[in-house]
């Protein structure tokens, strides 16, 4: 059995960095719903992907504008083609892959449900403050009640070495959970 892990968290909470750790140190393959969204968006918009990468480093107002336009684009495509428009292709890729998987950008209830249906374990990544019940996870469409049963990883590290040591502990915990499930204990992780 392979590990399948989904990361839930606000933008800039460290999801991609943690995903990169699992990719480079544990051999996971990293998937993201945003990849297909960004690919389509940048091929149909006035922006190119390099604009977004530049903005993330140097122009936060432009970054905010591009993120808003990405959300609008993805909303329009979901309205036009259905809620699973961006979900189904990623699910098929994950099902075909024979290895450990990490999905680094779960932002909607539909994504959460779809990934849960294929046996994904979830971890909420929190950088600053825990989401409150009314607002949910900032930068997502997930309310607190949808994620409260999943473990929380507090990314409070300014030191990459400390972050990666904590990721090692997270990996060990995931392995133990997988072993329990193989033994018939499917209690919530």
PDB file of C-alpha atoms in Angstrom:
ATOM      1  CA  UNK A   1       0.000   0.000   0.000  1.00  0.00           C
ATOM      2  CA  UNK A   2       1.226   3.473  -0.839  1.00  0.00           C
ATOM      3  CA  UNK A   3       0.979   6.609   1.278  1.00  0.00           C
ATOM      4  CA  UNK A   4      -1.383   9.260  -0.055  1.00  0.00           C
ATOM      5  CA  UNK A   5      -1.195  12.556   1.790  1.00  0.00           C
ATOM      6  CA  UNK A   6      -3.113  15.780   1.211  1.00  0.00           C
ATOM      7  CA  UNK A   7      -2.051  19.141   2.614  1.00  0.00           C
ATOM      8  CA  UNK A   8      -4.640  21.757   3.510  1.00  0.00           C
ATOM      9  CA  UNK A   9      -3.605  25.303   4.339  1.00  0.00           C
ATOM     10  CA  UNK A  10      -3.649  28.969   3.472  1.00  0.00           C
ATOM     11  CA  UNK A  11      -1.406  30.389   0.761  1.00  0.00           C
ATOM     12  CA  UNK A  12       2.201  30.704   1.989  1.00  0.00           C
ATOM     13  CA  UNK A  13       1.653  28.350   4.933  1.00  0.00           C
ATOM     14  CA  UNK A  14       4.430  26.061   3.715  1.00  0.00           C
ATOM     15  CA  UNK A  15       2.456  23.390   1.833  1.00  0.00           C
ATOM     16  CA  UNK A  16       4.696  23.451  -1.240  1.00  0.00           C
ATOM     17  CA  UNK A  17       7.862  23.468   0.866  1.00  0.00           C
ATOM     18  CA  UNK A  18       6.643  20.476   2.873  1.00  0.00           C
ATOM     19  CA  UNK A  19       5.616  18.783  -0.379  1.00  0.00           C
ATOM     20  CA  UNK A  20       9.108  19.426  -1.741  1.00  0.00           C
ATOM     21  CA  UNK A  21      10.587  17.797   1.373  1.00  0.00           C
ATOM     22  CA  UNK A  22       8.520  14.641   0.790  1.00  0.00           C
ATOM     23  CA  UNK A  23       9.423  14.687  -2.908  1.00  0.00           C
ATOM     24  CA  UNK A  24      13.173  15.119  -2.437  1.00  0.00           C
ATOM     25  CA  UNK A  25      13.706  13.147   0.789  1.00  0.00           C
ATOM     26  CA  UNK A  26      11.048  10.428   0.773  1.00  0.00           C
ATOM     27  CA  UNK A  27      10.479   9.761  -2.921  1.00  0.00           C
ATOM     28  CA  UNK A  28       6.878  11.001  -3.030  1.00  0.00           C
ATOM     29  CA  UNK A  29       5.386  12.338  -6.240  1.00  0.00           C
ATOM     30  CA  UNK A  30       3.885  15.783  -5.757  1.00  0.00           C
ATOM     31  CA  UNK A  31       0.532  16.677  -7.326  1.00  0.00           C
ATOM     32  CA  UNK A  32      -1.409  19.937  -7.221  1.00  0.00           C
ATOM     33  CA  UNK A  33      -4.874  20.905  -8.438  1.00  0.00           C
ATOM     34  CA  UNK A  34      -3.462  24.324  -9.246  1.00  0.00           C
ATOM     35  CA  UNK A  35      -1.163  22.920 -11.923  1.00  0.00           C
ATOM     36  CA  UNK A  36      -4.007  22.346 -14.406  1.00  0.00           C
ATOM     37  CA  UNK A  37      -5.739  25.565 -13.378  1.00  0.00           C
ATOM     38  CA  UNK A  38      -2.540  27.604 -13.841  1.00  0.00           C
ATOM     39  CA  UNK A  39      -1.712  25.895 -17.131  1.00  0.00           C
ATOM     40  CA  UNK A  40      -5.100  26.788 -18.600  1.00  0.00           C
ATOM     41  CA  UNK A  41      -5.220  30.229 -16.998  1.00  0.00           C
ATOM     42  CA  UNK A  42      -1.804  31.338 -18.260  1.00  0.00           C
ATOM     43  CA  UNK A  43      -2.547  30.078 -21.770  1.00  0.00           C
ATOM     44  CA  UNK A  44      -5.770  32.141 -21.823  1.00  0.00           C
ATOM     45  CA  UNK A  45      -4.875  35.311 -19.902  1.00  0.00           C
ATOM     46  CA  UNK A  46      -2.788  38.442 -20.278  1.00  0.00           C
ATOM     47  CA  UNK A  47      -0.327  37.025 -17.733  1.00  0.00           C
ATOM     48  CA  UNK A  48       2.350  34.436 -18.224  1.00  0.00           C
ATOM     49  CA  UNK A  49       3.618  32.129 -15.490  1.00  0.00           C
ATOM     50  CA  UNK A  50       6.837  34.130 -15.192  1.00  0.00           C
ATOM     51  CA  UNK A  51       4.739  37.189 -14.228  1.00  0.00           C
ATOM     52  CA  UNK A  52       3.315  35.220 -11.319  1.00  0.00           C
ATOM     53  CA  UNK A  53       6.716  33.939 -10.161  1.00  0.00           C
ATOM     54  CA  UNK A  54       8.133  37.473 -10.333  1.00  0.00           C
ATOM     55  CA  UNK A  55       5.135  38.902  -8.476  1.00  0.00           C
ATOM     56  CA  UNK A  56       5.466  36.358  -5.646  1.00  0.00           C
ATOM     57  CA  UNK A  57       8.988  37.656  -5.005  1.00  0.00           C
ATOM     58  CA  UNK A  58       8.823  41.351  -5.856  1.00  0.00           C
ATOM     59  CA  UNK A  59       5.298  42.716  -6.395  1.00  0.00           C
ATOM     60  CA  UNK A  60       2.739  41.553  -3.848  1.00  0.00           C
ATOM     61  CA  UNK A  61      -0.039  43.714  -5.274  1.00  0.00           C
ATOM     62  CA  UNK A  62       0.382  42.059  -8.682  1.00  0.00           C
ATOM     63  CA  UNK A  63       0.549  38.662  -6.961  1.00  0.00           C
ATOM     64  CA  UNK A  64      -2.766  39.389  -5.214  1.00  0.00           C
ATOM     65  CA  UNK A  65      -4.343  40.460  -8.531  1.00  0.00           C
ATOM     66  CA  UNK A  66      -3.145  37.345 -10.360  1.00  0.00           C
ATOM     67  CA  UNK A  67      -4.387  35.100  -7.522  1.00  0.00           C
ATOM     68  CA  UNK A  68      -7.806  36.781  -7.692  1.00  0.00           C
ATOM     69  CA  UNK A  69      -7.914  36.291 -11.452  1.00  0.00           C
ATOM     70  CA  UNK A  70      -6.902  32.630 -11.030  1.00  0.00           C
ATOM     71  CA  UNK A  71      -9.783  32.101  -8.571  1.00  0.00           C
ATOM     72  CA  UNK A  72     -12.217  33.785 -10.964  1.00  0.00           C
ATOM     73  CA  UNK A  73     -10.973  31.675 -13.858  1.00  0.00           C
ATOM     74  CA  UNK A  74     -11.272  28.431 -11.892  1.00  0.00           C
ATOM     75  CA  UNK A  75     -14.761  29.424 -10.685  1.00  0.00           C
ATOM     76  CA  UNK A  76     -15.865  30.160 -14.251  1.00  0.00           C
ATOM     77  CA  UNK A  77     -14.515  26.840 -15.526  1.00  0.00           C
ATOM     78  CA  UNK A  78     -16.230  24.933 -12.699  1.00  0.00           C
ATOM     79  CA  UNK A  79     -19.525  26.692 -13.427  1.00  0.00           C
ATOM     80  CA  UNK A  80     -19.193  25.956 -17.127  1.00  0.00           C
ATOM     81  CA  UNK A  81     -17.967  22.332 -16.933  1.00  0.00           C
ATOM     82  CA  UNK A  82     -18.913  21.177 -13.447  1.00  0.00           C
ATOM     83  CA  UNK A  83     -17.290  21.049 -10.020  1.00  0.00           C
ATOM     84  CA  UNK A  84     -15.045  18.140 -10.948  1.00  0.00           C
ATOM     85  CA  UNK A  85     -13.498  19.778 -14.028  1.00  0.00           C
ATOM     86  CA  UNK A  86     -10.074  20.200 -12.385  1.00  0.00           C
ATOM     87  CA  UNK A  87     -10.488  17.310  -9.954  1.00  0.00           C
ATOM     88  CA  UNK A  88     -11.037  14.297 -12.186  1.00  0.00           C
ATOM     89  CA  UNK A  89      -7.816  14.571 -14.244  1.00  0.00           C
ATOM     90  CA  UNK A  90      -5.723  14.773 -11.058  1.00  0.00           C
ATOM     91  CA  UNK A  91      -7.558  11.820  -9.476  1.00  0.00           C
ATOM     92  CA  UNK A  92      -6.874   9.706 -12.547  1.00  0.00           C
ATOM     93  CA  UNK A  93      -3.179  10.633 -12.456  1.00  0.00           C
ATOM     94  CA  UNK A  94      -2.962   9.712  -8.762  1.00  0.00           C
ATOM     95  CA  UNK A  95      -4.759   6.386  -9.280  1.00  0.00           C
ATOM     96  CA  UNK A  96      -2.370   5.467 -12.099  1.00  0.00           C
ATOM     97  CA  UNK A  97       0.735   6.308 -10.084  1.00  0.00           C
ATOM     98  CA  UNK A  98       2.281   3.377  -8.231  1.00  0.00           C
ATOM     99  CA  UNK A  99       4.034   5.127  -5.390  1.00  0.00           C
ATOM    100  CA  UNK A 100       3.665   7.522  -2.491  1.00  0.00           C
ATOM    101  CA  UNK A 101       1.760  10.714  -3.334  1.00  0.00           C
ATOM    102  CA  UNK A 102       1.406  14.154  -1.781  1.00  0.00           C
ATOM    103  CA  UNK A 103      -1.189  16.720  -2.921  1.00  0.00           C
ATOM    104  CA  UNK A 104      -0.187  20.196  -1.815  1.00  0.00           C
ATOM    105  CA  UNK A 105      -3.166  22.438  -2.480  1.00  0.00           C
ATOM    106  CA  UNK A 106      -6.558  21.233  -1.287  1.00  0.00           C
ATOM    107  CA  UNK A 107      -8.864  24.252  -1.224  1.00  0.00           C
ATOM    108  CA  UNK A 108     -12.449  23.103  -1.813  1.00  0.00           C
ATOM    109  CA  UNK A 109     -14.865  20.648  -0.234  1.00  0.00           C
ATOM    110  CA  UNK A 110     -15.155  18.875  -3.583  1.00  0.00           C
ATOM    111  CA  UNK A 111     -11.381  18.328  -3.714  1.00  0.00           C
ATOM    112  CA  UNK A 112     -11.394  17.069  -0.122  1.00  0.00           C
ATOM    113  CA  UNK A 113     -14.234  14.598  -0.823  1.00  0.00           C
ATOM    114  CA  UNK A 114     -12.669  13.334  -4.053  1.00  0.00           C
ATOM    115  CA  UNK A 115      -9.297  12.700  -2.428  1.00  0.00           C
ATOM    116  CA  UNK A 116     -10.908  11.077   0.588  1.00  0.00           C
ATOM    117  CA  UNK A 117     -12.657   8.660  -1.792  1.00  0.00           C
ATOM    118  CA  UNK A 118      -9.265   7.297  -2.890  1.00  0.00           C
ATOM    119  CA  UNK A 119      -7.888   6.859   0.625  1.00  0.00           C
ATOM    120  CA  UNK A 120      -6.022  10.122   1.124  1.00  0.00           C
ATOM    121  CA  UNK A 121      -4.849  11.153   4.619  1.00  0.00           C
ATOM    122  CA  UNK A 122      -4.989  14.870   5.350  1.00  0.00           C
ATOM    123  CA  UNK A 123      -2.881  17.290   7.346  1.00  0.00           C
ATOM    124  CA  UNK A 124      -3.782  20.911   8.014  1.00  0.00           C
ATOM    125  CA  UNK A 125      -0.745  23.193   7.691  1.00  0.00           C
ATOM    126  CA  UNK A 126      -0.944  26.313   9.858  1.00  0.00           C
ATOM    127  CA  UNK A 127       1.650  29.067   9.636  1.00  0.00           C
ATOM    128  CA  UNK A 128       0.385  31.856  11.861  1.00  0.00           C
ATOM    129  CA  UNK A 129      -2.933  31.388  13.611  1.00  0.00           C
ATOM    130  CA  UNK A 130      -5.385  28.533  13.587  1.00  0.00           C
ATOM    131  CA  UNK A 131      -8.433  29.185  11.403  1.00  0.00           C
ATOM    132  CA  UNK A 132     -11.486  30.236  13.332  1.00  0.00           C
ATOM    133  CA  UNK A 133     -14.790  28.446  12.973  1.00  0.00           C
ATOM    134  CA  UNK A 134     -16.516  31.247  11.062  1.00  0.00           C
ATOM    135  CA  UNK A 135     -13.793  31.973   8.524  1.00  0.00           C
ATOM    136  CA  UNK A 136     -12.278  28.549   7.927  1.00  0.00           C
ATOM    137  CA  UNK A 137      -8.889  28.250   6.284  1.00  0.00           C
ATOM    138  CA  UNK A 138      -7.834  31.531   4.714  1.00  0.00           C
ATOM    139  CA  UNK A 139      -7.353  31.289   0.955  1.00  0.00           C
ATOM    140  CA  UNK A 140      -9.513  28.168   0.678  1.00  0.00           C
ATOM    141  CA  UNK A 141     -13.187  27.305   0.661  1.00  0.00           C
ATOM    142  CA  UNK A 142     -12.880  24.881   3.561  1.00  0.00           C
ATOM    143  CA  UNK A 143     -14.735  25.586   6.767  1.00  0.00           C
ATOM    144  CA  UNK A 144     -13.343  24.529  10.112  1.00  0.00           C
ATOM    145  CA  UNK A 145     -15.940  21.798  10.568  1.00  0.00           C
ATOM    146  CA  UNK A 146     -14.707  20.095   7.369  1.00  0.00           C
ATOM    147  CA  UNK A 147     -11.098  19.879   8.589  1.00  0.00           C
ATOM    148  CA  UNK A 148     -11.261  19.800  12.405  1.00  0.00           C
ATOM    149  CA  UNK A 149     -10.804  16.015  12.569  1.00  0.00           C
ATOM    150  CA  UNK A 150      -7.464  16.106  10.750  1.00  0.00           C
ATOM    151  CA  UNK A 151      -4.115  16.590  12.490  1.00  0.00           C
ATOM    152  CA  UNK A 152      -2.552  20.037  12.499  1.00  0.00           C
ATOM    153  CA  UNK A 153       1.066  20.662  11.607  1.00  0.00           C
ATOM    154  CA  UNK A 154       2.186  23.995  13.044  1.00  0.00           C
ATOM    155  CA  UNK A 155       4.732  25.394  10.604  1.00  0.00           C
ATOM    156  CA  UNK A 156       6.297  27.826  13.055  1.00  0.00           C
ATOM    157  CA  UNK A 157       9.833  27.287  11.824  1.00  0.00           C
ATOM    158  CA  UNK A 158      12.134  30.028  10.602  1.00  0.00           C
ATOM    159  CA  UNK A 159      14.871  27.412  10.314  1.00  0.00           C
ATOM    160  CA  UNK A 160      14.616  24.904   7.448  1.00  0.00           C
ATOM    161  CA  UNK A 161      16.578  22.294   9.396  1.00  0.00           C
ATOM    162  CA  UNK A 162      14.018  22.384  12.209  1.00  0.00           C
ATOM    163  CA  UNK A 163      11.153  22.289   9.705  1.00  0.00           C
ATOM    164  CA  UNK A 164      12.603  19.236   7.985  1.00  0.00           C
ATOM    165  CA  UNK A 165      13.187  17.429  11.308  1.00  0.00           C
ATOM    166  CA  UNK A 166       9.531  18.015  12.065  1.00  0.00           C
ATOM    167  CA  UNK A 167       8.634  16.689   8.599  1.00  0.00           C
ATOM    168  CA  UNK A 168      10.587  13.517   9.447  1.00  0.00           C
ATOM    169  CA  UNK A 169       8.368  13.065  12.515  1.00  0.00           C
ATOM    170  CA  UNK A 170       5.293  13.701  10.353  1.00  0.00           C
ATOM    171  CA  UNK A 171       6.458  11.000   7.923  1.00  0.00           C
ATOM    172  CA  UNK A 172       6.958   8.501  10.768  1.00  0.00           C
ATOM    173  CA  UNK A 173       3.451   9.255  12.028  1.00  0.00           C
ATOM    174  CA  UNK A 174       2.012   8.711   8.541  1.00  0.00           C
ATOM    175  CA  UNK A 175       3.763   5.345   8.277  1.00  0.00           C
ATOM    176  CA  UNK A 176       2.347   4.264  11.634  1.00  0.00           C
ATOM    177  CA  UNK A 177      -1.127   5.298  10.546  1.00  0.00           C
ATOM    178  CA  UNK A 178      -0.782   3.297   7.341  1.00  0.00           C
ATOM    179  CA  UNK A 179       0.368   0.238   9.306  1.00  0.00           C
ATOM    180  CA  UNK A 180      -2.657   0.548  11.623  1.00  0.00           C
ATOM    181  CA  UNK A 181      -5.001   0.734   8.638  1.00  0.00           C
ATOM    182  CA  UNK A 182      -3.423  -2.376   7.128  1.00  0.00           C
ATOM    183  CA  UNK A 183      -4.074  -4.099  10.477  1.00  0.00           C
ATOM    184  CA  UNK A 184      -7.775  -3.139  10.254  1.00  0.00           C
ATOM    185  CA  UNK A 185      -7.742  -0.024  12.479  1.00  0.00           C
ATOM    186  CA  UNK A 186      -9.215   2.722  10.320  1.00  0.00           C
ATOM    187  CA  UNK A 187      -9.610   5.309  13.076  1.00  0.00           C
ATOM    188  CA  UNK A 188      -9.176   8.914  12.058  1.00  0.00           C
ATOM    189  CA  UNK A 189      -5.602  10.050  11.655  1.00  0.00           C
TER     190      UNK A 189
END
